[in-house]
Coordinates of C-alpha atoms in Angstrom, one line a residue:
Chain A
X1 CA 34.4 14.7 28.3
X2 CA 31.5 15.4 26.3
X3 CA 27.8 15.1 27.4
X4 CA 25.7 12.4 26.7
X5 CA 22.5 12.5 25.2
X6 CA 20.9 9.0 24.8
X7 CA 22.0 6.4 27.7
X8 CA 20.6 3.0 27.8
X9 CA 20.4 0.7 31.0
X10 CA 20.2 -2.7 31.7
X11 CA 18.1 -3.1 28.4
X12 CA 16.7 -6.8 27.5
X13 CA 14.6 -7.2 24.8
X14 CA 12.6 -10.5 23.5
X15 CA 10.6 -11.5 20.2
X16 CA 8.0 -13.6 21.8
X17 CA 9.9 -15.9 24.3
X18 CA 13.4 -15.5 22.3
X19 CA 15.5 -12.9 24.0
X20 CA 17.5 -10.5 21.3
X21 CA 19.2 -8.2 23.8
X22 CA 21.0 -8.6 27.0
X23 CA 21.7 -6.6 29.6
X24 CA 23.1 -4.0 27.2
X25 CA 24.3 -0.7 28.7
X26 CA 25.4 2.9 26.4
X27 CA 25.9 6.0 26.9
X28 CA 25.8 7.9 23.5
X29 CA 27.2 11.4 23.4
X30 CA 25.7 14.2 22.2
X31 CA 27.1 15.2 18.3
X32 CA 29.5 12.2 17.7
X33 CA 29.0 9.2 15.3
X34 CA 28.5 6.0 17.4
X35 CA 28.6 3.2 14.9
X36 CA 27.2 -0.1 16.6
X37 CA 28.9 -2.6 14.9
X38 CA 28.8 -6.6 14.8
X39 CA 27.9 -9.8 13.0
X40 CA 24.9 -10.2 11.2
X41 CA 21.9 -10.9 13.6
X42 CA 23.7 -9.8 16.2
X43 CA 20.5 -7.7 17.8
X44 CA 22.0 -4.4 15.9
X45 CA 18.9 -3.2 14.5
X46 CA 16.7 -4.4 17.1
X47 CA 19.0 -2.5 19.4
X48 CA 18.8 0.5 17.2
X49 CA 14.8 -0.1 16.4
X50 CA 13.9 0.1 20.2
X51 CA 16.1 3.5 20.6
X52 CA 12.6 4.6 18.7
X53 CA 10.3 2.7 19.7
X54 CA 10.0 1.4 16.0
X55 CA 10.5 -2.5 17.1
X56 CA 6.5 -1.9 18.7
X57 CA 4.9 -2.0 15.2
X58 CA 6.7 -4.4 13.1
X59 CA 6.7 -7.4 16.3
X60 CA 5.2 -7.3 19.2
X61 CA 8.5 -7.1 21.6
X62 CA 8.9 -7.1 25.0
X63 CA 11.6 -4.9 26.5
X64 CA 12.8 -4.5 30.2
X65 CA 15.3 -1.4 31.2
X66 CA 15.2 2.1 30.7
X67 CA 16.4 4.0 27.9
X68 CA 16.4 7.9 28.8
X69 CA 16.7 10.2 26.1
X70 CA 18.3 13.7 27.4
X71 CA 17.1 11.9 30.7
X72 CA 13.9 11.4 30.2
X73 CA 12.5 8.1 30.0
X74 CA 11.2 7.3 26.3
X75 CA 9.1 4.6 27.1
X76 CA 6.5 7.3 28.9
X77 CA 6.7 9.3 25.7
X78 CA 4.5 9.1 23.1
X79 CA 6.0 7.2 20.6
X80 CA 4.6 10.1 17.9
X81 CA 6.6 12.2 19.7
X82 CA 9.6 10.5 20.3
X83 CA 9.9 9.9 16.3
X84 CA 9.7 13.1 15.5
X85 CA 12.9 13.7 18.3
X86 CA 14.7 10.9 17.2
X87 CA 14.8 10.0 13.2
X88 CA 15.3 7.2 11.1
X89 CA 17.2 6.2 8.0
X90 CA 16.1 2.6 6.4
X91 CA 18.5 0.0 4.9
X92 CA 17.4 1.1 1.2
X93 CA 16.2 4.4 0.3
X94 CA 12.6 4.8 1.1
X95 CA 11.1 8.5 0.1
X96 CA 7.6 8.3 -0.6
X97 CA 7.1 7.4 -4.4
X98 CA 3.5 9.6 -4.3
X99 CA 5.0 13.0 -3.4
X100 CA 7.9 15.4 -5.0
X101 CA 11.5 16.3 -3.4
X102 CA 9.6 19.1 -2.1
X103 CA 6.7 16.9 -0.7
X104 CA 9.2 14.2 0.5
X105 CA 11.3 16.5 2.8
X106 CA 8.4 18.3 4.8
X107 CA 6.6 14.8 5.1
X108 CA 7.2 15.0 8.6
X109 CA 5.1 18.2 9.2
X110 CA 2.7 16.7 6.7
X111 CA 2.0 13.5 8.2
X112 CA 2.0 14.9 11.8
X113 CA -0.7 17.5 10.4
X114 CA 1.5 20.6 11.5
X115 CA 0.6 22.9 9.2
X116 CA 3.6 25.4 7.7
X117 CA 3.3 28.6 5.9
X118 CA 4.9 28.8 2.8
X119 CA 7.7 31.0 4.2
X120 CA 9.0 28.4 6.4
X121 CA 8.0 25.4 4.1
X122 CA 10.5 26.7 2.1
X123 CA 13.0 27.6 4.4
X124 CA 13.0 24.0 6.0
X125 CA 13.2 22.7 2.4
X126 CA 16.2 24.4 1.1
X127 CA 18.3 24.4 4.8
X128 CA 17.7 20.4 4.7
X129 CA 19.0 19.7 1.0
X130 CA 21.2 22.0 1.8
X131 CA 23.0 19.8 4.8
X132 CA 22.4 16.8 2.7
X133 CA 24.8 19.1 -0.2
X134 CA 21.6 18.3 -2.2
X135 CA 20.3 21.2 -2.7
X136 CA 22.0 22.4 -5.8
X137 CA 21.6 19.0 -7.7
X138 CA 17.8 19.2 -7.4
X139 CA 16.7 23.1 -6.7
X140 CA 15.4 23.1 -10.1
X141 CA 13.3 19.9 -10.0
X142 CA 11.8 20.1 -6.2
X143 CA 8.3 19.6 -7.7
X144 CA 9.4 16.3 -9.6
X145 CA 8.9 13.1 -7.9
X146 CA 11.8 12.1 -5.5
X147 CA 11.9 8.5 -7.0
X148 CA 13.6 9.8 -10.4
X149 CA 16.9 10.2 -7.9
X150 CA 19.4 8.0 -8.1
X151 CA 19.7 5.6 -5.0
X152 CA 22.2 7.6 -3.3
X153 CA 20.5 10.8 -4.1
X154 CA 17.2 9.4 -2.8
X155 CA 19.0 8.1 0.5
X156 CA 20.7 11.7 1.0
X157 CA 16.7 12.4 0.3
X158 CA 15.3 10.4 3.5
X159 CA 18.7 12.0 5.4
X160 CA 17.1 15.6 4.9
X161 CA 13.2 14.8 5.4
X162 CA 14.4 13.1 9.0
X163 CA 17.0 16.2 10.1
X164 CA 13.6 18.5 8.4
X165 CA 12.4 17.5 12.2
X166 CA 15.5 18.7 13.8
X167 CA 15.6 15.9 15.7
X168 CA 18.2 15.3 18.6
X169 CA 19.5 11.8 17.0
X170 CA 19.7 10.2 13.8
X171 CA 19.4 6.5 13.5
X172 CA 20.5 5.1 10.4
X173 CA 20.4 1.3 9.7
X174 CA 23.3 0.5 6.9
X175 CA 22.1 3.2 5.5
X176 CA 24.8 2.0 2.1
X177 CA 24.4 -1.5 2.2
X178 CA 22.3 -0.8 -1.6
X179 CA 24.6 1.7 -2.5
X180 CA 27.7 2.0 -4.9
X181 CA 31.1 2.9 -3.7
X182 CA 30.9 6.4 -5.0
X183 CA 27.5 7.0 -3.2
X184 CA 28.5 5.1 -0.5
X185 CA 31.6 8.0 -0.2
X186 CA 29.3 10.8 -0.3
X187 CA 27.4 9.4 2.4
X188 CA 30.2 8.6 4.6
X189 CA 31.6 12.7 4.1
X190 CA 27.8 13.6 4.7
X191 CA 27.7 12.1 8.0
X192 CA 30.9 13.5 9.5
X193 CA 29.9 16.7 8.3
X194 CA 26.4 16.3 9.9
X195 CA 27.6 15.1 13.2
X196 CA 28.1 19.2 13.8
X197 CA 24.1 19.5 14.2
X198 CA 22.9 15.9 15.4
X199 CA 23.6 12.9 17.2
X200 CA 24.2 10.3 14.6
X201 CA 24.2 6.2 15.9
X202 CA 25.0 4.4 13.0
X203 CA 24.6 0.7 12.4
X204 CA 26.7 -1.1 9.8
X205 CA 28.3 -4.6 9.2
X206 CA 31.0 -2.8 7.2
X207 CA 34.4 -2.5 9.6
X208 CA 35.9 -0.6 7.2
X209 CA 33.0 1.7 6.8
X210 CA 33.0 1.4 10.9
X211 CA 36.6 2.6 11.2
X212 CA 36.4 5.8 8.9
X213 CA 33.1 7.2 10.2
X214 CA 32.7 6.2 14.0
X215 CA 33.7 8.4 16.6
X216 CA 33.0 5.8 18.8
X217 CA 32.1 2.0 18.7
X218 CA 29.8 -0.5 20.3
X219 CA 30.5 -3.9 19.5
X220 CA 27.5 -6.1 19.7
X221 CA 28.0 -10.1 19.5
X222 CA 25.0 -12.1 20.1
X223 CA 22.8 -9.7 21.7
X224 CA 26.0 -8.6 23.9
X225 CA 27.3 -5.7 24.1
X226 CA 31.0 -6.4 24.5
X227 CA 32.9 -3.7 23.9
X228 CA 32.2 0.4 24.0
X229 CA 34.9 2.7 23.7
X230 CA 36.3 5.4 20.9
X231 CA 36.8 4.1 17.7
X232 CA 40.6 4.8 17.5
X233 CA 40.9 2.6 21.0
X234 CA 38.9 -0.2 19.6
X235 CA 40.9 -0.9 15.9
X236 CA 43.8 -0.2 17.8
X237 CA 43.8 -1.9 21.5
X238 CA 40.5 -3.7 21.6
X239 CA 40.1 -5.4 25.1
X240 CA 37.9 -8.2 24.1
X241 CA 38.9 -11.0 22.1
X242 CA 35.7 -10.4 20.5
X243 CA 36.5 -7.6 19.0
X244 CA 39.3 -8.1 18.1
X245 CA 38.5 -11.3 16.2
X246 CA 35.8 -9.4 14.0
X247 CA 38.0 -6.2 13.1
X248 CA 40.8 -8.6 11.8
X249 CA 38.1 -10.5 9.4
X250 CA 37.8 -13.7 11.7
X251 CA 34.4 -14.1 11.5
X252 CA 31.0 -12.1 10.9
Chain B
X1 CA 12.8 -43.9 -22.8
X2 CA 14.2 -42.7 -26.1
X3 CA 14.8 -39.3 -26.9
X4 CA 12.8 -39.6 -29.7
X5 CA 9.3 -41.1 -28.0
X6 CA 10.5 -38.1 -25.4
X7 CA 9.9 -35.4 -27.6
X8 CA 7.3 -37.0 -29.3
X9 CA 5.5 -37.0 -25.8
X10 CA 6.9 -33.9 -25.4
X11 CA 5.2 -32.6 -28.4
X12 CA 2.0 -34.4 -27.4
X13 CA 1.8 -32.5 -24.2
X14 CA 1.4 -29.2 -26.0
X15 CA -0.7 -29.4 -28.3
X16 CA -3.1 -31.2 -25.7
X17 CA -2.6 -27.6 -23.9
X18 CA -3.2 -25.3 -27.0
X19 CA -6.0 -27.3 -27.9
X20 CA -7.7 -27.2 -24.5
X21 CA -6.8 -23.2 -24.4
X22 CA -8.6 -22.5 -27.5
X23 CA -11.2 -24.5 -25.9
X24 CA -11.4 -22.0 -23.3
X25 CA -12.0 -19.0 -25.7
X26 CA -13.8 -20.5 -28.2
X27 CA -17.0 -19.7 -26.3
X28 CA -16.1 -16.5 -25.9
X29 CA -15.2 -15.8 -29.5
X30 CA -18.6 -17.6 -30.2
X31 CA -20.9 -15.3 -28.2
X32 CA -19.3 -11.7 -29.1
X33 CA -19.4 -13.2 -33.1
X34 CA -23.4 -14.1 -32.6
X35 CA -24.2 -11.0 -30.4
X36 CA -22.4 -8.8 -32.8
X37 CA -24.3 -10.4 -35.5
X38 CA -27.8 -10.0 -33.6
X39 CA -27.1 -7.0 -32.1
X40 CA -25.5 -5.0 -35.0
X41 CA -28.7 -4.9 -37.2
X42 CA -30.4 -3.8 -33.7
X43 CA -28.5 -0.7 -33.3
X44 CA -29.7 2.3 -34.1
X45 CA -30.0 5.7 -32.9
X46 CA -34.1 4.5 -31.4
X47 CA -32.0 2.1 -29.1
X48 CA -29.9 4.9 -27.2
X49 CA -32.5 8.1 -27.5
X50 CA -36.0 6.7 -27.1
X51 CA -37.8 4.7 -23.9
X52 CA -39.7 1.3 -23.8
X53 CA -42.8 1.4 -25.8
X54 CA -45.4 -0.6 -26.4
X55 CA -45.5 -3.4 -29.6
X56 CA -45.2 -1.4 -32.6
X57 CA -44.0 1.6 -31.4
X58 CA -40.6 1.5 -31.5
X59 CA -39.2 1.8 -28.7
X60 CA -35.3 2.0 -27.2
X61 CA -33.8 1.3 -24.4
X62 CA -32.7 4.7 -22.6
X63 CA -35.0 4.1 -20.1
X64 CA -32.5 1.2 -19.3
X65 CA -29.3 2.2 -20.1
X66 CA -29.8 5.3 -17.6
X67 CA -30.9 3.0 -14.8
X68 CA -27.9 0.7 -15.6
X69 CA -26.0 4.0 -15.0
X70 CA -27.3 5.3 -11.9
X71 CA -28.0 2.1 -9.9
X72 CA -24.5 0.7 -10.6
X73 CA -23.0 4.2 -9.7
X74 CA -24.8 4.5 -6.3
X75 CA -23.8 0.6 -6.0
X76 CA -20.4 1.8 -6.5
X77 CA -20.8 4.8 -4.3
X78 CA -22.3 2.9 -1.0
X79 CA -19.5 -0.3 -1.4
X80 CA -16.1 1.2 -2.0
X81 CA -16.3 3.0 1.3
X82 CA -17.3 -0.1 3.4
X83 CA -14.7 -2.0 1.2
X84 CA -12.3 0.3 1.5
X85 CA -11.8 0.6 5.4
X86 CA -13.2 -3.3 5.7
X87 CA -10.1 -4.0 3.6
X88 CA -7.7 -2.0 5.8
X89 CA -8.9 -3.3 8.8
X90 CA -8.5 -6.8 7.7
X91 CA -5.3 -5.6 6.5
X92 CA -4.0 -3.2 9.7
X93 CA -5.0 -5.8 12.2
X94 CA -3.9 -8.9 10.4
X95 CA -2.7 -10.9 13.0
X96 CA -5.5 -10.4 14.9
X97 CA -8.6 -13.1 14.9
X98 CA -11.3 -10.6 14.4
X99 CA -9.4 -9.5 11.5
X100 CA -9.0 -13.2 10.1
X101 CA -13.2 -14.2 11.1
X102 CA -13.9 -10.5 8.8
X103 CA -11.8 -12.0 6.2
X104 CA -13.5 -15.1 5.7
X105 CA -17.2 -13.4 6.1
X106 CA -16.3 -11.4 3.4
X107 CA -15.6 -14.2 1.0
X108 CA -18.3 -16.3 2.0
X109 CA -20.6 -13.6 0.7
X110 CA -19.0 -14.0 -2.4
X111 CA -20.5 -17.0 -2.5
X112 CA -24.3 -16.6 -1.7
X113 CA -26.1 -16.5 -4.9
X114 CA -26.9 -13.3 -6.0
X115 CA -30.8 -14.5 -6.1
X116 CA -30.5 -14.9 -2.2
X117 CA -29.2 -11.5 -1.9
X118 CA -31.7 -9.8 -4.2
X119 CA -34.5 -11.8 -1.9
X120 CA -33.1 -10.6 1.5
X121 CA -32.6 -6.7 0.1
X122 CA -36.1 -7.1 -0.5
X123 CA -37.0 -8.1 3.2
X124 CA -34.6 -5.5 4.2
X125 CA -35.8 -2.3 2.5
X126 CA -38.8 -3.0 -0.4
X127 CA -40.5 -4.5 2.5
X128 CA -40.3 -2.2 5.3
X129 CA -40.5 0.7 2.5
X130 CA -43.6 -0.8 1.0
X131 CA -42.1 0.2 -2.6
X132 CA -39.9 -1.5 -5.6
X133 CA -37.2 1.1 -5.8
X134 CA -33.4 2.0 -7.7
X135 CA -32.0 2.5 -4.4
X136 CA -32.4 -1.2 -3.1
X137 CA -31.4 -2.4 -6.0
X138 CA -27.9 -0.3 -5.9
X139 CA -28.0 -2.2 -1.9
X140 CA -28.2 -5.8 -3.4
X141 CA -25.3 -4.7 -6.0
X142 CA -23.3 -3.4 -3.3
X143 CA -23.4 -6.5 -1.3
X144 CA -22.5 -8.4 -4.2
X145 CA -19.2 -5.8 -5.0
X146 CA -18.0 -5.7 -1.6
X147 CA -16.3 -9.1 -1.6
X148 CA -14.1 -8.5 -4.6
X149 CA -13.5 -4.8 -3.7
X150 CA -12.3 -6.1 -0.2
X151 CA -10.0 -8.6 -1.3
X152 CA -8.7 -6.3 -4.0
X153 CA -8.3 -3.6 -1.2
X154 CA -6.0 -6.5 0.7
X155 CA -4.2 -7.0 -2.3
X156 CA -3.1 -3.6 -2.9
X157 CA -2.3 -2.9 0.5
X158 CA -0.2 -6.1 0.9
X159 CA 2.1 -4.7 -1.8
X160 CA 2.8 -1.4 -0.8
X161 CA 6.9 -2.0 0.4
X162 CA 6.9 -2.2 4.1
X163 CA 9.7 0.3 4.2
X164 CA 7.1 3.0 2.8
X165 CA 4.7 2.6 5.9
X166 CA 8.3 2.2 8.4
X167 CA 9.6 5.8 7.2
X168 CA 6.3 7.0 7.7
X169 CA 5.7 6.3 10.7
X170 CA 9.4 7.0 11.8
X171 CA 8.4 10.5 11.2
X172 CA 6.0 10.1 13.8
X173 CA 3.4 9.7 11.3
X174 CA 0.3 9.0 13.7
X175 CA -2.3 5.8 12.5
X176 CA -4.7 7.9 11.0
X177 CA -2.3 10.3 9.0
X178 CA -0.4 7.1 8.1
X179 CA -3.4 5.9 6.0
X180 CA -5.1 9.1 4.5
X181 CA -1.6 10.3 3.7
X182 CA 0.8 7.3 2.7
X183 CA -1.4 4.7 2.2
X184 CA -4.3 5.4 0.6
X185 CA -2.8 7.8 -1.6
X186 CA -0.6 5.0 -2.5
X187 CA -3.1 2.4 -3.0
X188 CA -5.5 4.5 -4.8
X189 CA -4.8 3.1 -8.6
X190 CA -4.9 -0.4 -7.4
X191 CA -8.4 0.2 -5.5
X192 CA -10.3 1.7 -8.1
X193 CA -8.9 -0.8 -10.5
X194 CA -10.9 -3.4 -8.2
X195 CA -13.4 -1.2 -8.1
X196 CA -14.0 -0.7 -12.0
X197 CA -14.0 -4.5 -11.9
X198 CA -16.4 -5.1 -9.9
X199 CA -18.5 -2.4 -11.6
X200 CA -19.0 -4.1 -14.7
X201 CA -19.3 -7.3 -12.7
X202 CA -22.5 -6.1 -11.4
X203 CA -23.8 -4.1 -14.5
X204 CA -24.4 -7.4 -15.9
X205 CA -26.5 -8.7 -12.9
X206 CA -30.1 -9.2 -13.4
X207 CA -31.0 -11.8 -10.6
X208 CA -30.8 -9.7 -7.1
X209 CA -32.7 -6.4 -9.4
X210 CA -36.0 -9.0 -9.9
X211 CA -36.9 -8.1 -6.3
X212 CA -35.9 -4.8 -5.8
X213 CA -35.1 -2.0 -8.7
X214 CA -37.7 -4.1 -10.6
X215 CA -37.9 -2.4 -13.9
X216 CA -39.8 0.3 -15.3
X217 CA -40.8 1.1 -18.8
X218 CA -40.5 4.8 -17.9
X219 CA -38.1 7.1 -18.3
X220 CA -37.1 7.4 -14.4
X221 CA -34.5 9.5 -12.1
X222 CA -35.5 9.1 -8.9
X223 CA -34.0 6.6 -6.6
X224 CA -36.9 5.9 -4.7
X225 CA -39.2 4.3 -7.8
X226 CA -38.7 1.5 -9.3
X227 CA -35.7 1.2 -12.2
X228 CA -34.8 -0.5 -15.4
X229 CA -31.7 -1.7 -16.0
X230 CA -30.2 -3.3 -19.1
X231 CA -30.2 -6.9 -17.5
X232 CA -34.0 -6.3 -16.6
X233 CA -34.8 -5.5 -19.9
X234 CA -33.1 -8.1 -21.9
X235 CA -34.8 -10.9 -19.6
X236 CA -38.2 -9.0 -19.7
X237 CA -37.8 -8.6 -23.6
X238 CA -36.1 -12.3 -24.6
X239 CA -39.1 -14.0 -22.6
X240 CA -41.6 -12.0 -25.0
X241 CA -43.1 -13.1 -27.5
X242 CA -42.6 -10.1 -29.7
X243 CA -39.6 -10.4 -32.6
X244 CA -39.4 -6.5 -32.4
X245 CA -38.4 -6.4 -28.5
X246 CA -36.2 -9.6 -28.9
X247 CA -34.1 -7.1 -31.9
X248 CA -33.9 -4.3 -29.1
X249 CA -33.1 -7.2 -26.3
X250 CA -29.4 -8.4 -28.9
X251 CA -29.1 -4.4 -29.3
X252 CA -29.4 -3.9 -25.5
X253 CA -26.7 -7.0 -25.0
X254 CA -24.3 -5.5 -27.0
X255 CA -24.8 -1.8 -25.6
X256 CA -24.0 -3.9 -22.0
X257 CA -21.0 -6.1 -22.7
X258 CA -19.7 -2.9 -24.6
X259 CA -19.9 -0.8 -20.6
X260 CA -18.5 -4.1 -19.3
X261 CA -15.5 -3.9 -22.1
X262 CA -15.0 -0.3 -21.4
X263 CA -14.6 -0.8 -17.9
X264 CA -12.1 -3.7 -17.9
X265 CA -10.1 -1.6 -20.5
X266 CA -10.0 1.0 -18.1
X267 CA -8.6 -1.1 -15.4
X268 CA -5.7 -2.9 -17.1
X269 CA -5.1 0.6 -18.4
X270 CA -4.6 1.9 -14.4
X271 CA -2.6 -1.3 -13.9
X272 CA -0.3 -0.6 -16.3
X273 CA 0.4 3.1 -15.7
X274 CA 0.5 2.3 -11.9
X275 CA 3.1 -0.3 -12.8
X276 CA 5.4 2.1 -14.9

């Protein structure tokens, strides 16, 4: 049995006076892909947005339960803090149009004003493209601006400036869902590879994408969590019919 | 209705639209092809290298252009700051009232006359100072940018993509460092493009300078003395009597919309780099 690192308890969370979340309870172990899976507005990325505290500056939402990260509770963490321990990887590839590859992956330290000397700047540079498998396509252009990638470069991109932080976890919400097929691969490879040095909690709408990355799967269905287990248990024997109404194409 | 009275109508319809465009330009075209031909004659090298001087001296307007220079710059100087971080407030703290009262205040001073505002700089500081001077002049301009810079400001910030300021500040990018080193930085092009709008908006004002920089005949650097500007001189010289001054008055015109053309230039010209 391997440890966990994130566990989530009795968490309910509400836009205003519409609940999104309820009741849901994970454990997430340490260095595995969890992929939290499920219908479109399902709670997924609300779920996944509260995990770092990100849902406080886009709506003002309410949330009720405890999510303990390496068992300490997050919510008396400063949220600066907490960002920098667990990452973030957007929908469509986000690096910041004003800076270079160089720039872009040490934006953490940057905007965090931890000041790095060049020694390390460099070192935390070349090991992040590196992990991306970056690192050779652009060593020769570090100083040009990150927006000249291609889409899947630049998401591999935002994958190395959040693991510059060495954070514990890495969210990532459908991190492909504007990518091709062949980017979309490279990706999915990345993130099996990466699950070596973080904690990675996917969400995705893709089941096929679900069943070849995920060591393990939450299924969310209207702001339920109804079914957790490891991902060969769930395509194979799912115990909800839920579940197993979405992996067979039913709905969502 | 038969497709031929359609098109006909049809056909009616625009040219009622081209005509009333050209309408809209002819003015234009009229007063840069009169001022051109005033003004032309006027321009010599007096104009741009010598000072005011009496009847019969001729003079040029130096004096001016300098003080057009100066007392729009400091004007510049003292409202993109305010307009800068009123703009990001409005902006941050958007769905907050204060933020929405702010924005409204700010374009209801767009609207006071710029007379008013020349008047109440004068209660403010020529007043209390007991002197005419460049510096409360460059207040009254600033008051009269900082709507447009504002709103500008807001308009820049409301199209930098959200996803920009979310990975920022899932890097545990703090408020502050969020703004000096995503957003700003990002917004800069379309702020100073406001800004060099709004400059040559108020290089052309003459109304809130009456009661404040005042004018001056003299060659004159120093802030705190009265200043000419461009505006001031054309109105002093067109209300003289003098055919000589009304020459350097079409010279002096054309020297100012010239700055005011520059500076638009200028602008589109950041727009459309920022763009690419």
């Amino acid at each position: 049995m391997e440890s966990i690192i994130l566990t989530i308890k009795y968490l309910n969370v509400y836009y205003d006076n519409h609940q999104i979340l309820f009741n849901v309870n994970l454990d997430v172990p340490e260095k595995k892909i969890t992929t939290i899976m499920g219908p479109s507005g399902c709670g997924k990325s609300t779920l996944l947005r509260t995990i770092n505290r990100m849902h406080e500056i886009t709506n003002m939402a309410r949330t009720e339960g405890e999510i303990l990260l390496k068992g300490k509770d997050i919510y008396t963490m400063h949220p600066e803090e907490l960002r920098s321990r667990i990452g973030m990887v957007f929908q469509s590839p986000n690096p910041f149009p004003h800076m270079s590859i160089y720039e872009n992956v040490i934006a953490g330290y940057t905007l965090k004003g931890i000041r790095l000397s060049k020694v390390d700047k460099d070192e935390i540079v070349e090991r992040s493209l590196r992990s991306v498998g970056l690192w050779e396509e652009v060593k020769n252009k570090l100083f040009k601006r990150g927006t000249f990638l291609s889409g899947g470069q630049q998401q591999r991109l935002c994958i190395a400036r959040a693991l510059a932080m060495r954070p514990d976890i890495i969210l990532l919400d459908e991190p492909t869902s504007s990518l091709d097929p062949a980017a979309t691969q490279k990706i999915e490879e990345l993130l099996m590879k990466l699950k070596d040095e973080v904690t990675i909690l996917l969400v995705t709408h893709n089941i096929a994408q679900a069943s070849r990355v995920s060591d393990y799967i939450a299924f969310l269905f209207l702001g339920e969590l109804v079914e957790f287990g490891p991902s060969t248990k769930i395509f194979t024997t799912p115990e909800n019919p839920k579940t197993e109404e979405f992996i067979s194409g039913k709905f969502g | 209705m038969s497709i031929k009275t359609r098109k006909k109508k049809d056909k009616i319809f625009t040219l009622l639209v081209m005509f009333l465009s050209i309408l809209t330009i002819l003015p234009l075209f009229l007063i840069l092809l009169y001022l051109i031909k005033a003004g032309f004659s006027a321009l010599n090298l007096d104009l741009i290298t010598k000072v005011s001087r009496p009847i019969g001296e001729r003079g040029g307007a130096l004096n001016s252009i300098i003080g057009t220079l100066i007392i729009s710059l400091l004007a510049t100087l003292i409202a993109t700051p305010i307009s800068v971080f009123t703009g990001l407030f409005i902006f941050e703290y958007r769905k907050k009232v204060v933020s929405k009262i702010l924005n409204i205040t700010v374009r209801l001073i767009s609207g006071i006359p710029s007379i008013i505002i020349g008047i109440v700089v004068y209660l403010w500081m020529v007043k209390p100072l007991g002197k005419y001077s460049a510096l409360s002049g460059s207040v009254a301009l600033a008051i009269m940018m900082i709507p447009n810079t504002v709103t500008s400001t807001v308009e820049t910030l409301e199209m930098i993509p959200i996803g920009l300021r979310e990975a920022s500040l899932a890097l545990g990018a703090s408020f502050a460092k969020n703004i000096t080193k995503v957003i700003l930085p990002l917004s800069i092009p379309g702020i100073l493009t406001g800004v060099l709008i709004g400059l040559g908006r108020i290089a052309g004002e003459t109304a809130p300078l009456l009661f404040t920089a005042f004018g001056n005949p003299f060659l004159n650097l120093n802030i705190m003395k009265p200043m000419d500007t461009l505006p001031l001189l054309i109105y002093n010289y067109a209300l003289s009597p003098f055919e000589e001054w009304h020459k350097i008055a079409w010279g002096a015109s054309l020297i100012l919309i010239f700055i005011v053309l520059i500076l638009n230039v200028l602008a589109k010209w950041i727009v459309s780099k920022w763009n690419r």
